Each structure stands twice: as structure tokens, then as C-alpha cells.
Short mmCIF file of C-alpha atoms and ligand atoms in Angstrom, two decimals:
data_model
loop_
_atom_site.label_atom_id
_atom_site.label_comp_id
_atom_site.label_asym_id
_atom_site.label_seq_id
_atom_site.Cartn_x
_atom_site.Cartn_y
_atom_site.Cartn_z
CA UNK F 1 91.21 112.03 78.99
CA UNK F 2 92.09 111.64 75.83
CA UNK F 3 92.51 109.08 73.88
CA UNK F 4 93.00 109.01 70.03
CA UNK F 5 91.31 105.88 68.58
CA UNK F 6 93.38 103.66 66.75
CA UNK F 7 93.84 103.73 63.21
CA UNK F 8 91.63 100.42 62.64
CA UNK F 9 88.93 101.56 64.43
CA UNK F 10 88.72 105.57 63.21
CA UNK F 11 88.80 103.62 59.40
CA UNK F 12 86.05 100.30 60.31
CA UNK F 13 83.68 103.51 62.16
CA UNK F 14 83.68 105.48 58.82
CA UNK F 15 83.46 102.75 55.85
CA UNK F 16 80.66 101.06 58.29
CA UNK F 17 78.58 104.49 57.73
CA UNK F 18 77.78 103.70 54.24
CA UNK F 19 75.42 101.49 55.68
CA UNK F 20 74.67 102.77 58.73
CA UNK F 21 74.15 99.69 61.05
CA UNK F 22 71.70 99.96 63.88
CA UNK F 23 72.42 97.15 66.19
CA UNK F 24 68.74 96.93 67.70
CA UNK F 25 67.14 94.59 66.08
CA UNK F 26 69.46 91.79 63.54
CA UNK F 27 67.31 93.21 60.77
CA UNK F 28 69.08 96.53 60.75
CA UNK F 29 72.73 95.15 61.46
CA UNK F 30 72.94 91.68 60.73
CA UNK F 31 76.87 91.81 60.34
CA UNK F 32 77.67 94.62 63.38
CA UNK F 33 74.97 92.61 65.03
CA UNK F 34 77.23 89.09 64.28
CA UNK F 35 80.46 91.72 65.22
CA UNK F 36 78.61 92.93 68.16
CA UNK F 37 77.81 89.81 70.02
CA UNK F 38 81.96 88.16 69.60
CA UNK F 39 83.69 91.50 70.89
CA UNK F 40 81.83 91.28 73.84
CA UNK F 41 82.11 87.91 74.44
CA UNK F 42 85.74 89.18 74.16
CA UNK F 43 85.41 91.38 76.68
CA UNK F 44 83.49 88.87 78.91
CA UNK F 45 86.13 86.68 78.65
CA UNK F 46 88.79 89.07 79.66
CA UNK F 47 87.45 89.26 82.67
CA UNK F 48 87.05 85.22 82.72
CA UNK F 49 83.49 84.59 81.63
CA UNK F 50 82.40 82.63 79.70
CA UNK F 51 79.35 83.06 79.40
CA UNK F 52 77.54 86.26 79.92
CA UNK F 53 74.84 88.92 78.70
CA UNK F 54 76.51 91.93 77.90
CA UNK F 55 76.18 94.76 74.84
CA UNK F 56 77.04 97.60 73.79
CA UNK F 57 76.37 101.01 75.14
CA UNK F 58 76.86 104.86 75.44
CA UNK F 59 79.22 104.93 77.93
CA UNK F 60 80.03 104.14 81.04
CA UNK F 61 77.74 106.29 82.35
CA UNK F 62 74.62 104.18 80.42
CA UNK F 63 76.64 100.89 81.31
CA UNK F 64 76.33 101.64 85.28
CA UNK F 65 72.98 102.60 84.63
CA UNK F 66 71.45 99.08 82.79
CA UNK F 67 73.99 97.49 86.05
CA UNK F 68 71.93 99.61 88.48
CA UNK F 69 69.07 99.25 87.37
CA UNK F 70 69.53 94.91 87.45
CA UNK F 71 70.00 95.68 90.30
CA UNK F 72 66.95 97.37 91.81
CA UNK F 73 65.03 94.68 90.08
CA UNK F 74 66.68 92.64 91.89
CA UNK F 75 67.19 93.70 95.30
CA UNK F 76 63.72 96.22 95.00
CA UNK F 77 63.92 98.97 97.91
CA UNK F 78 67.61 98.41 99.17
CA UNK F 79 70.00 100.74 99.49
CA UNK F 80 73.15 100.93 96.29
CA UNK F 81 76.63 102.02 98.40
CA UNK F 82 79.58 102.76 96.84
CA UNK F 83 83.13 104.68 97.68
CA UNK F 84 83.89 108.74 97.80
CA UNK F 85 85.15 108.24 95.24
CA UNK F 86 83.33 107.11 93.41
CA UNK F 87 82.07 108.36 90.21
CA UNK F 88 79.65 111.18 90.65
CA UNK F 89 77.14 109.56 88.58
CA UNK F 90 75.92 107.04 90.71
CA UNK F 91 74.03 109.12 93.34
CA UNK F 92 72.20 110.81 90.27
CA UNK F 93 72.01 107.20 88.80
CA UNK F 94 70.08 105.70 91.88
CA UNK F 95 68.04 109.03 91.83
CA UNK F 96 67.05 108.42 88.53
CA UNK F 97 66.19 104.73 89.50
CA UNK F 98 64.47 106.36 92.90
CA UNK F 99 66.97 103.58 94.76
CA UNK F 100 68.20 105.60 97.35
CA UNK F 101 72.07 105.77 97.60
CA UNK F 102 74.50 106.12 100.18
CA UNK F 103 78.70 106.48 99.91
CA UNK F 104 81.10 104.95 102.34
CA UNK F 105 84.35 106.85 102.80
CA UNK F 106 88.38 106.18 101.90
CA UNK F 107 91.19 104.30 102.84
CA UNK F 108 94.45 106.68 102.89
CA UNK F 109 94.50 105.53 99.40
CA UNK F 110 91.31 106.10 98.54
CA UNK F 111 89.61 103.34 98.22
CA UNK F 112 86.29 102.00 99.89
CA UNK F 113 87.14 101.44 103.68
CA UNK F 114 85.48 97.92 104.13
CA UNK F 115 85.14 98.53 108.00
CA UNK F 116 82.99 101.46 107.06
CA UNK F 117 81.25 99.22 104.48
CA UNK F 118 80.76 96.23 107.19
CA UNK F 119 79.11 98.55 109.52
CA UNK F 120 76.83 99.85 107.19
CA UNK F 121 76.53 96.30 105.86
CA UNK F 122 75.18 95.38 109.89
CA UNK F 123 72.89 98.33 109.51
CA UNK F 124 71.34 96.27 106.45
CA UNK F 125 69.19 97.27 103.44
CA UNK F 126 72.17 96.92 101.29
CA UNK F 127 71.19 95.58 98.42
CA UNK F 128 74.63 96.24 95.58
CA UNK F 129 77.78 97.46 96.50
CA UNK F 130 79.65 99.18 93.58
CA UNK F 131 83.61 98.45 93.08
CA UNK F 132 85.02 100.98 91.40
CA UNK F 133 88.19 99.16 89.51
CA UNK F 134 90.50 102.64 89.35
CA UNK F 135 89.06 106.08 90.50
CA UNK F 136 88.58 108.98 87.84
CA UNK F 137 90.34 110.79 90.56
CA UNK F 138 93.14 108.83 91.28
CA UNK F 139 93.48 105.55 89.79
CA UNK F 140 92.62 104.21 93.13
CA UNK F 141 91.28 100.80 93.21
CA UNK F 142 88.28 99.74 95.68
CA UNK F 143 89.75 96.29 97.72
CA UNK F 144 87.95 93.97 96.21
CA UNK F 145 89.41 90.51 97.65
CA UNK F 146 87.58 92.04 100.53
CA UNK F 147 84.46 93.28 100.17
CA UNK F 148 84.00 89.46 98.80
CA UNK F 149 84.18 88.76 101.96
CA UNK F 150 81.99 90.46 103.23
CA UNK F 151 79.34 89.50 100.45
CA UNK F 152 80.09 86.34 101.46
CA UNK F 153 78.89 87.73 104.82
CA UNK F 154 76.63 89.57 103.86
CA UNK F 155 74.48 88.82 101.06
CA UNK F 156 74.77 91.64 98.40
CA UNK F 157 75.30 92.51 94.75
CA UNK F 158 78.63 93.58 93.56
CA UNK F 159 79.15 96.06 90.51
CA UNK F 160 82.13 96.83 89.60
CA UNK F 161 82.73 100.15 87.74
CA UNK F 162 85.53 99.28 85.78
CA UNK F 163 84.78 102.09 83.35
CA UNK F 164 87.92 103.65 83.71
CA UNK F 165 90.18 100.65 84.86
CA UNK F 166 88.89 97.57 83.57
CA UNK F 167 91.40 97.35 80.56
CA UNK F 168 94.43 97.18 83.34
CA UNK F 169 93.52 93.34 83.98
CA UNK F 170 95.99 91.97 80.69
CA UNK F 171 98.55 94.78 82.65
CA UNK F 172 101.28 92.20 84.33
CA UNK F 173 103.12 95.52 86.13
CA UNK F 174 100.51 96.45 88.57
CA UNK F 175 101.22 96.31 92.53
CA UNK F 176 99.96 92.48 94.17
CA UNK F 177 97.29 95.01 96.39
CA UNK F 178 95.87 95.85 92.38
CA UNK F 179 96.65 92.56 90.88
CA UNK F 180 94.83 90.50 93.96
CA UNK F 181 91.65 93.66 93.18
CA UNK F 182 91.70 92.29 88.75
CA UNK F 183 92.06 88.53 90.22
CA UNK F 184 88.92 88.69 91.41
CA UNK F 185 86.91 90.22 89.37
CA UNK F 186 85.52 87.56 87.63
CA UNK F 187 83.04 86.75 90.85
CA UNK F 188 81.34 90.45 90.78
CA UNK F 189 77.80 89.74 89.10
CA UNK F 190 78.07 92.79 86.68
CA UNK F 191 80.85 95.15 85.69
CA UNK F 192 80.91 98.57 83.48
CA UNK F 193 84.22 99.17 81.44
CA UNK F 194 84.55 101.65 78.89
CA UNK F 195 86.07 100.83 75.60
CA UNK F 196 85.91 104.45 74.29
CA UNK F 197 88.57 105.13 77.38
CA UNK F 198 90.95 103.06 77.50
CA UNK F 199 90.37 100.47 74.97
CA UNK F 200 91.35 102.59 72.07
CA UNK F 201 87.54 103.49 70.45
CA UNK F 202 85.66 106.54 69.25
CA UNK F 203 82.99 108.42 72.49
CA UNK F 204 80.24 106.61 72.10
CA UNK F 205 81.68 103.12 73.09
CA UNK F 206 80.04 101.54 76.47
CA UNK F 207 79.98 98.02 77.71
CA UNK F 208 78.07 96.21 80.07
CA UNK F 209 78.44 92.53 81.21
CA UNK F 210 76.03 90.53 83.54
CA UNK F 211 77.71 87.55 85.20
CA UNK F 212 74.69 85.29 84.73
CA UNK F 213 72.67 85.74 81.28
CA UNK F 214 68.74 84.66 83.48
CA UNK F 215 69.01 89.16 83.91
CA UNK F 216 67.85 89.26 80.21
CA UNK F 217 64.43 88.46 81.31
CA UNK F 218 63.99 91.43 83.78
CA UNK F 219 64.53 93.39 80.13
CA UNK F 220 61.27 91.72 78.55
CA UNK F 221 59.26 94.26 76.76
CA UNK F 222 56.36 93.46 73.26
CA UNK F 223 57.11 96.65 71.59
CA UNK F 224 54.73 97.18 69.04
CA UNK F 225 57.12 99.30 66.64
CA UNK F 226 60.18 96.54 66.56
CA UNK F 227 59.88 93.23 64.34
CA UNK F 228 62.06 90.92 65.98
CA UNK F 229 62.10 88.25 62.23
CA UNK F 230 64.30 85.57 64.07
CA UNK F 231 63.49 83.40 66.88
CA UNK F 232 67.14 84.53 67.54
CA UNK F 233 68.24 86.76 70.88
CA UNK F 234 68.40 90.79 69.31
CA UNK F 235 70.79 92.78 71.35
CA UNK F 236 67.05 95.24 71.78
CA UNK F 237 65.96 93.03 73.73
CA UNK F 238 68.82 93.07 76.21
CA UNK F 239 69.03 96.87 76.29
CA UNK F 240 67.69 100.15 77.96
CA UNK F 241 68.97 101.91 74.55
CA UNK F 242 66.40 101.33 71.42
CA UNK F 243 68.88 102.57 68.63
CA UNK F 244 72.18 102.01 69.09
CA UNK F 245 75.20 102.69 66.68
CA UNK F 246 76.26 99.54 64.50
CA UNK F 247 79.35 101.89 63.58
CA UNK F 248 80.53 100.90 67.17
CA UNK F 249 80.90 97.93 66.91
CA UNK F 250 82.46 97.20 63.96
CA UNK F 251 85.41 99.31 65.15
CA UNK F 252 85.62 97.20 68.22
CA UNK F 253 85.25 94.48 66.72
CA UNK F 254 88.15 95.68 64.11
CA UNK F 255 90.24 96.58 66.05
CA UNK F 256 90.18 93.11 69.18
CA UNK F 257 90.74 91.61 65.85
CA UNK F 258 93.80 93.64 65.22
CA UNK F 259 94.95 93.32 69.16
CA UNK F 260 92.71 90.61 71.15
CA UNK F 261 92.39 91.56 74.80
CA UNK F 262 95.54 88.73 75.55
CA UNK F 263 97.94 89.20 78.63
CA UNK F 264 101.51 90.03 76.57
CA UNK F 265 100.22 90.80 73.47
CA UNK F 266 100.49 94.82 71.62
CA UNK F 267 97.17 96.16 73.61
CA UNK F 268 98.75 95.11 76.94
CA UNK F 269 102.05 96.42 76.58
CA UNK F 270 100.61 99.50 75.78
CA UNK F 271 98.66 100.25 79.27
CA UNK F 272 101.20 98.67 80.48
CA UNK F 273 104.02 101.27 79.11
CA UNK F 274 101.05 103.90 80.03
CA UNK F 275 101.21 102.33 83.66
CA UNK F 276 105.44 102.44 83.52
CA UNK F 277 104.74 106.31 82.79
CA UNK F 278 102.86 107.08 85.37
CA UNK F 279 105.36 105.32 87.79
CA UNK F 280 108.26 107.90 86.39
CA UNK F 281 106.68 110.87 86.91
CA UNK F 282 105.51 110.44 89.78
CA UNK F 283 109.08 108.94 91.15
CA UNK F 284 110.01 112.38 90.05
CA UNK F 285 107.88 113.89 91.52
CA UNK F 286 108.16 112.47 95.25
CA UNK F 287 111.70 112.64 94.68
CA UNK F 288 111.47 116.54 95.24
CA UNK F 289 111.43 118.99 97.66
CA UNK F 290 108.92 121.54 95.45
CA UNK F 291 106.20 118.47 94.88
CA UNK F 292 104.18 116.85 97.55
CA UNK F 293 103.15 113.58 96.60
CA UNK F 294 100.19 110.95 98.21
CA UNK F 295 99.18 107.68 96.27
CA UNK F 296 100.97 105.59 94.61
CA UNK F 297 99.29 105.53 91.32
CA UNK F 298 97.60 101.99 90.79
CA UNK F 299 97.00 102.28 87.48
CA UNK F 300 98.31 105.13 84.67
CA UNK F 301 96.93 108.41 86.90
CA UNK F 302 99.42 110.79 89.38
CA UNK F 303 98.42 113.07 92.30
CA UNK F 304 100.57 116.09 93.06
CA UNK F 305 101.38 119.45 94.42
CA UNK F 306 103.30 122.23 94.98
CA UNK F 307 104.66 122.99 98.37
CA UNK F 308 102.70 125.39 100.67
CA UNK F 309 101.48 126.14 104.14
CA UNK F 310 97.85 126.23 103.68
CA UNK F 311 95.72 123.66 101.85
CA UNK F 312 94.30 126.98 100.63
CA UNK F 313 97.46 128.29 99.58
CA UNK F 314 97.98 124.46 97.74
CA UNK F 315 94.64 124.57 95.40
CA UNK F 316 95.61 128.71 94.43
CA UNK F 317 99.23 127.12 94.02
CA UNK F 318 97.77 124.17 92.28
CA UNK F 319 95.56 126.41 89.31
CA UNK F 320 98.60 128.45 88.58
CA UNK F 321 100.27 125.34 88.19
CA UNK F 322 97.72 124.64 85.39
CA UNK F 323 97.40 127.27 83.60
CA UNK F 324 100.82 128.17 83.32
CA UNK F 325 102.04 124.75 82.75
CA UNK F 326 98.89 124.94 80.01
CA UNK F 327 100.75 127.90 78.52
CA UNK F 328 102.94 125.84 77.93
CA UNK F 329 100.84 123.22 76.32
CA UNK F 330 100.51 120.37 79.08
CA UNK F 331 97.64 120.17 79.84
CA UNK F 332 97.49 119.12 83.62
CA UNK F 333 93.82 118.67 85.04
CA UNK F 334 93.49 119.46 88.77
CA UNK F 335 91.42 117.15 90.92
CA UNK F 336 89.97 118.25 94.34
CA UNK F 337 89.85 116.09 97.10
CA UNK F 338 88.86 115.96 100.23
CA UNK F 339 90.93 116.75 103.17
CA UNK F 340 90.36 113.64 105.08
CA UNK F 341 92.49 112.01 102.04
CA UNK F 342 95.43 113.51 102.14
CA UNK F 343 95.59 115.10 106.26
CA UNK F 344 97.18 111.36 107.25
CA UNK F 345 100.03 112.00 104.22
CA UNK F 346 100.45 115.04 104.76
CA UNK F 347 100.26 115.97 108.43
CA UNK F 348 102.17 119.21 107.81
CA UNK F 349 99.49 121.31 106.24
CA UNK F 350 97.45 123.67 107.82
CA UNK F 351 94.05 122.38 106.47
CA UNK F 352 92.14 125.79 106.33
CA UNK F 353 89.19 124.25 104.19
CA UNK F 354 88.01 120.95 104.46
CA UNK F 355 89.29 120.60 100.19
CA UNK F 356 92.20 120.41 98.06
CA UNK F 357 92.94 120.60 94.52
CA UNK F 358 95.86 118.58 93.71
CA UNK F 359 96.99 118.01 90.16
CA UNK F 360 96.64 115.60 87.91
CA UNK F 361 97.76 114.08 85.13
CA UNK F 362 96.25 111.07 83.42
CA UNK F 363 99.14 108.79 81.32
CA UNK F 364 96.41 107.53 78.95
CA UNK F 365 98.36 106.88 75.86
CA UNK F 366 101.28 104.44 75.39
CA UNK F 367 103.05 107.64 73.99
CA UNK F 368 103.34 109.18 76.91
CA UNK F 369 105.98 106.81 78.06
CA UNK F 370 108.19 108.80 75.39
CA UNK F 371 107.62 112.67 76.60
CA UNK F 372 108.54 111.67 80.23
CA UNK F 373 111.36 114.02 80.22
CA UNK F 374 110.19 116.52 78.50
CA UNK F 375 106.43 116.37 80.59
CA UNK F 376 108.83 116.69 83.73
CA UNK F 377 111.07 119.60 82.23
CA UNK F 378 107.80 121.80 81.85
CA UNK F 379 106.67 120.78 85.40
CA UNK F 380 110.59 121.65 86.16
CA UNK F 381 110.08 124.73 84.67
CA UNK F 382 106.61 125.76 86.32
CA UNK F 383 107.77 124.84 89.38
CA UNK F 384 110.59 127.02 89.21
CA UNK F 385 108.84 130.55 87.13
CA UNK F 386 105.78 130.15 90.05
CA UNK F 387 108.40 129.72 93.20
CA UNK F 388 110.01 133.29 92.53
CA UNK F 389 106.67 135.09 91.90
CA UNK F 390 104.87 133.74 95.67
C1 PLP N 401 84.43 107.54 82.87
C2 PLP N 401 83.67 107.43 84.06
C3 PLP N 401 82.47 107.08 84.57
C4 PLP N 401 80.88 107.59 83.22
O1 PLP N 401 81.58 107.33 81.89
P1 PLP N 401 81.17 107.97 80.76
O2 PLP N 401 81.57 106.59 79.37
O3 PLP N 401 82.41 108.88 80.08
O4 PLP N 401 80.10 107.66 80.65
C5 PLP N 401 82.15 106.32 85.24
N1 PLP N 401 82.64 105.54 85.94
C6 PLP N 401 84.16 105.61 86.18
C7 PLP N 401 84.73 104.89 86.97
C8 PLP N 401 84.82 106.35 84.98
O5 PLP N 401 85.88 106.23 85.15
#
């Protein structure tokens, strides 16, 4: 998952380093704190929130940590639930926060299985459901409309992990199921999003947003070190981290000034291109008998495997393709998925192990669309050469 920052982000970041502002207290970064407020409000606005509480942080893991920390403070002792395909750090974060964590299996589209979720809700003691808006492995979007219906019935907080997929709310070419999920994102309680993934920022830029600004009171502290010289709210008063790079806020602000977070704008068009690239690669793979595909990409991530008779042979063939593609400068990824996620898609495979390694490609850069033919040519060459071997 690599996407170079936009040139204006690089420039703004570098220029601010003459001062090296610290967005902890307003005194440490007057301009950069104002820029942080403005750009975070623009991200909240993208999700349809006119009021919010939020700030930038080190990345998606920190943003999720704050989301779950607030959840735990509001629902002490209750469980955190996420899908089996949720980011692996949710379990660890829950561990750090000493909250019990449990996973829900996925449906054949790699989204949280809401029937199993309801069974779990009936057992009780669920404080928060983490809804992944674009899983890291497959880009699947959990069925938020159904989860919101369950929230009305059972009552729990919803934390949306939109670290990877959040910006796709701006794309005009999502399938209807994915669109419906994004359209009710404004109803969740908190959202984590990573400007350093799809927001064209250098690493070190995550963002946490809360719908109800009153959760700010949970952060109250009385530090002897930080002098808050104005009565205005300091970002350091609503953040778990203390010192934070003002440069990250300056870079984000400049990028969003150049490319506002609006549907139909240049930024949105870039995401749409990534999605078109993923669909285009998916179609090529799907119509080629040498490959197996399973999930129609919901965002810009494609999963596939070369055809082999068993899950173990598929996995080793995937690793071979991965190496051979890398030798030709095409850098793919491997996603190891549970057999339960793929056995209904690939019934002809002999499941001799309970996991299967698949090939994965994140077509994150808008330029990927122009490279699809070349990418396909390499995938084709790799398949042709390894078929001779096997
Ligand atoms: C990347 C990612 C994270 C972790 O974010 P970092 O910025 O790497 O800390 C969490 N959740 C999802 C869905 C992600 O894709």
C-alpha cells in the first residue's frame, strides 16, 4: 500500500519544518493548529458532520485506539466486536485498553456476517461494534445499514474503521451495496481515517473523528508541564498523544485547499480511477481460465489465485507468482485468507489446509489505470512461465 504524497503536501510539509510547529498547545503552532482544525472539519464535512470533535494523529492505529478508548470509557467492561477481516490491531488495542475483544466471521463477500452478529448481540455485553469500511486484505465494506438497524434494536456504539476506505465516500462509481454503506456513515459514533493512505499525505497522518463533541470531557487532564495560555480549546486537550507534528496539518491543509474533498473534484476523480483500474484488472483475471477470482472489488483491491487442485498447491503457486512478478518489477502482495471465506467460491479446490495464500493488488495510484495493460502483460507472462514448471 504505497501512494506517494502529493507534491503540494511534500512542499508544505518541508516549508513548515523551518519552524517545526508542535500541534499540542496553540502556543506551539498557532497557524498549524488553525490549519488542523480547518482540515479536520473538512474531513468531518465529507462524512456529513457539521459538528464533531476530532484531530490528527500518528496513523490509523492511533485513531482506532482513541475511538476504542472513548468507547471503553463510555461502556466500561463491555465487549468490543469486529469482523474476522478487521485490521489485526483491533485485538491488540483492546488488549492494551483491557477490553474483551471478539470476532464475527465473514459472509462470502468478506463482510461481517450480520446474522452471527445478532446472535452475539443477544448474548449481551457488547459495548462497541467496529465496522470496517474497506478491509485491508480485500477492500470489503461491512454492511453498515444492517448494523445500524441492529444498533436501533440492541444499543451499542459503532466505531467505523475507515482508515483505508473512508475517502471512497467521494467516488461516483461504487456498486450500490457499497454506496448504501457509505451513505449511512454519518450515523456512526466515531470514524478513523488515514490521510496517509488515500489522502495523498506522508506517513504520520491519521485522523479520529467523534460525532458527539461532548466526548472531549473524557480527555480532561491537569498537566503541570503544558501551559494553556488561552481559553480556546487546545488540540492537546482532546488528544491521547502529546506532541504532534504541525507539519502534518500544514501538508494536509495545503492538499485539501488545492484539491477539496468534494464529489466530482480532482481528488474524487483520482479515487474513481483507482477503482476503475481494479475493476479492469478483475475482469481480465475473471475471464482467464488460468486464474480464480472471488470478490468483485468493492474499492480498489483485487484478490486472485492461479488455478491449482488444492489449497496448499494454490498457496505455493501464489508465492511463486509473487516472486516471479517481483523479478519483473511488478510488486504484488500476498493475502492469507481463511478457507471459510473462499470455499463457497472455489468448491472444486481440495481444502487440505485451513488457510490459503492469494495474490493481492492495491491499485491505489490514479496512474494505475494507465498501466493496466502492462500489469496484465506481466501477470500473463508469469502465469505462462510457471505453468511450464508445474
Ligand atoms: C492501515 C489500516 C489500519 C492501521 O493504520 P496505520 O495507519 O497503518 O496505523 C487500520 N485499519 C485499517 C482498515 C487499515 O487499512
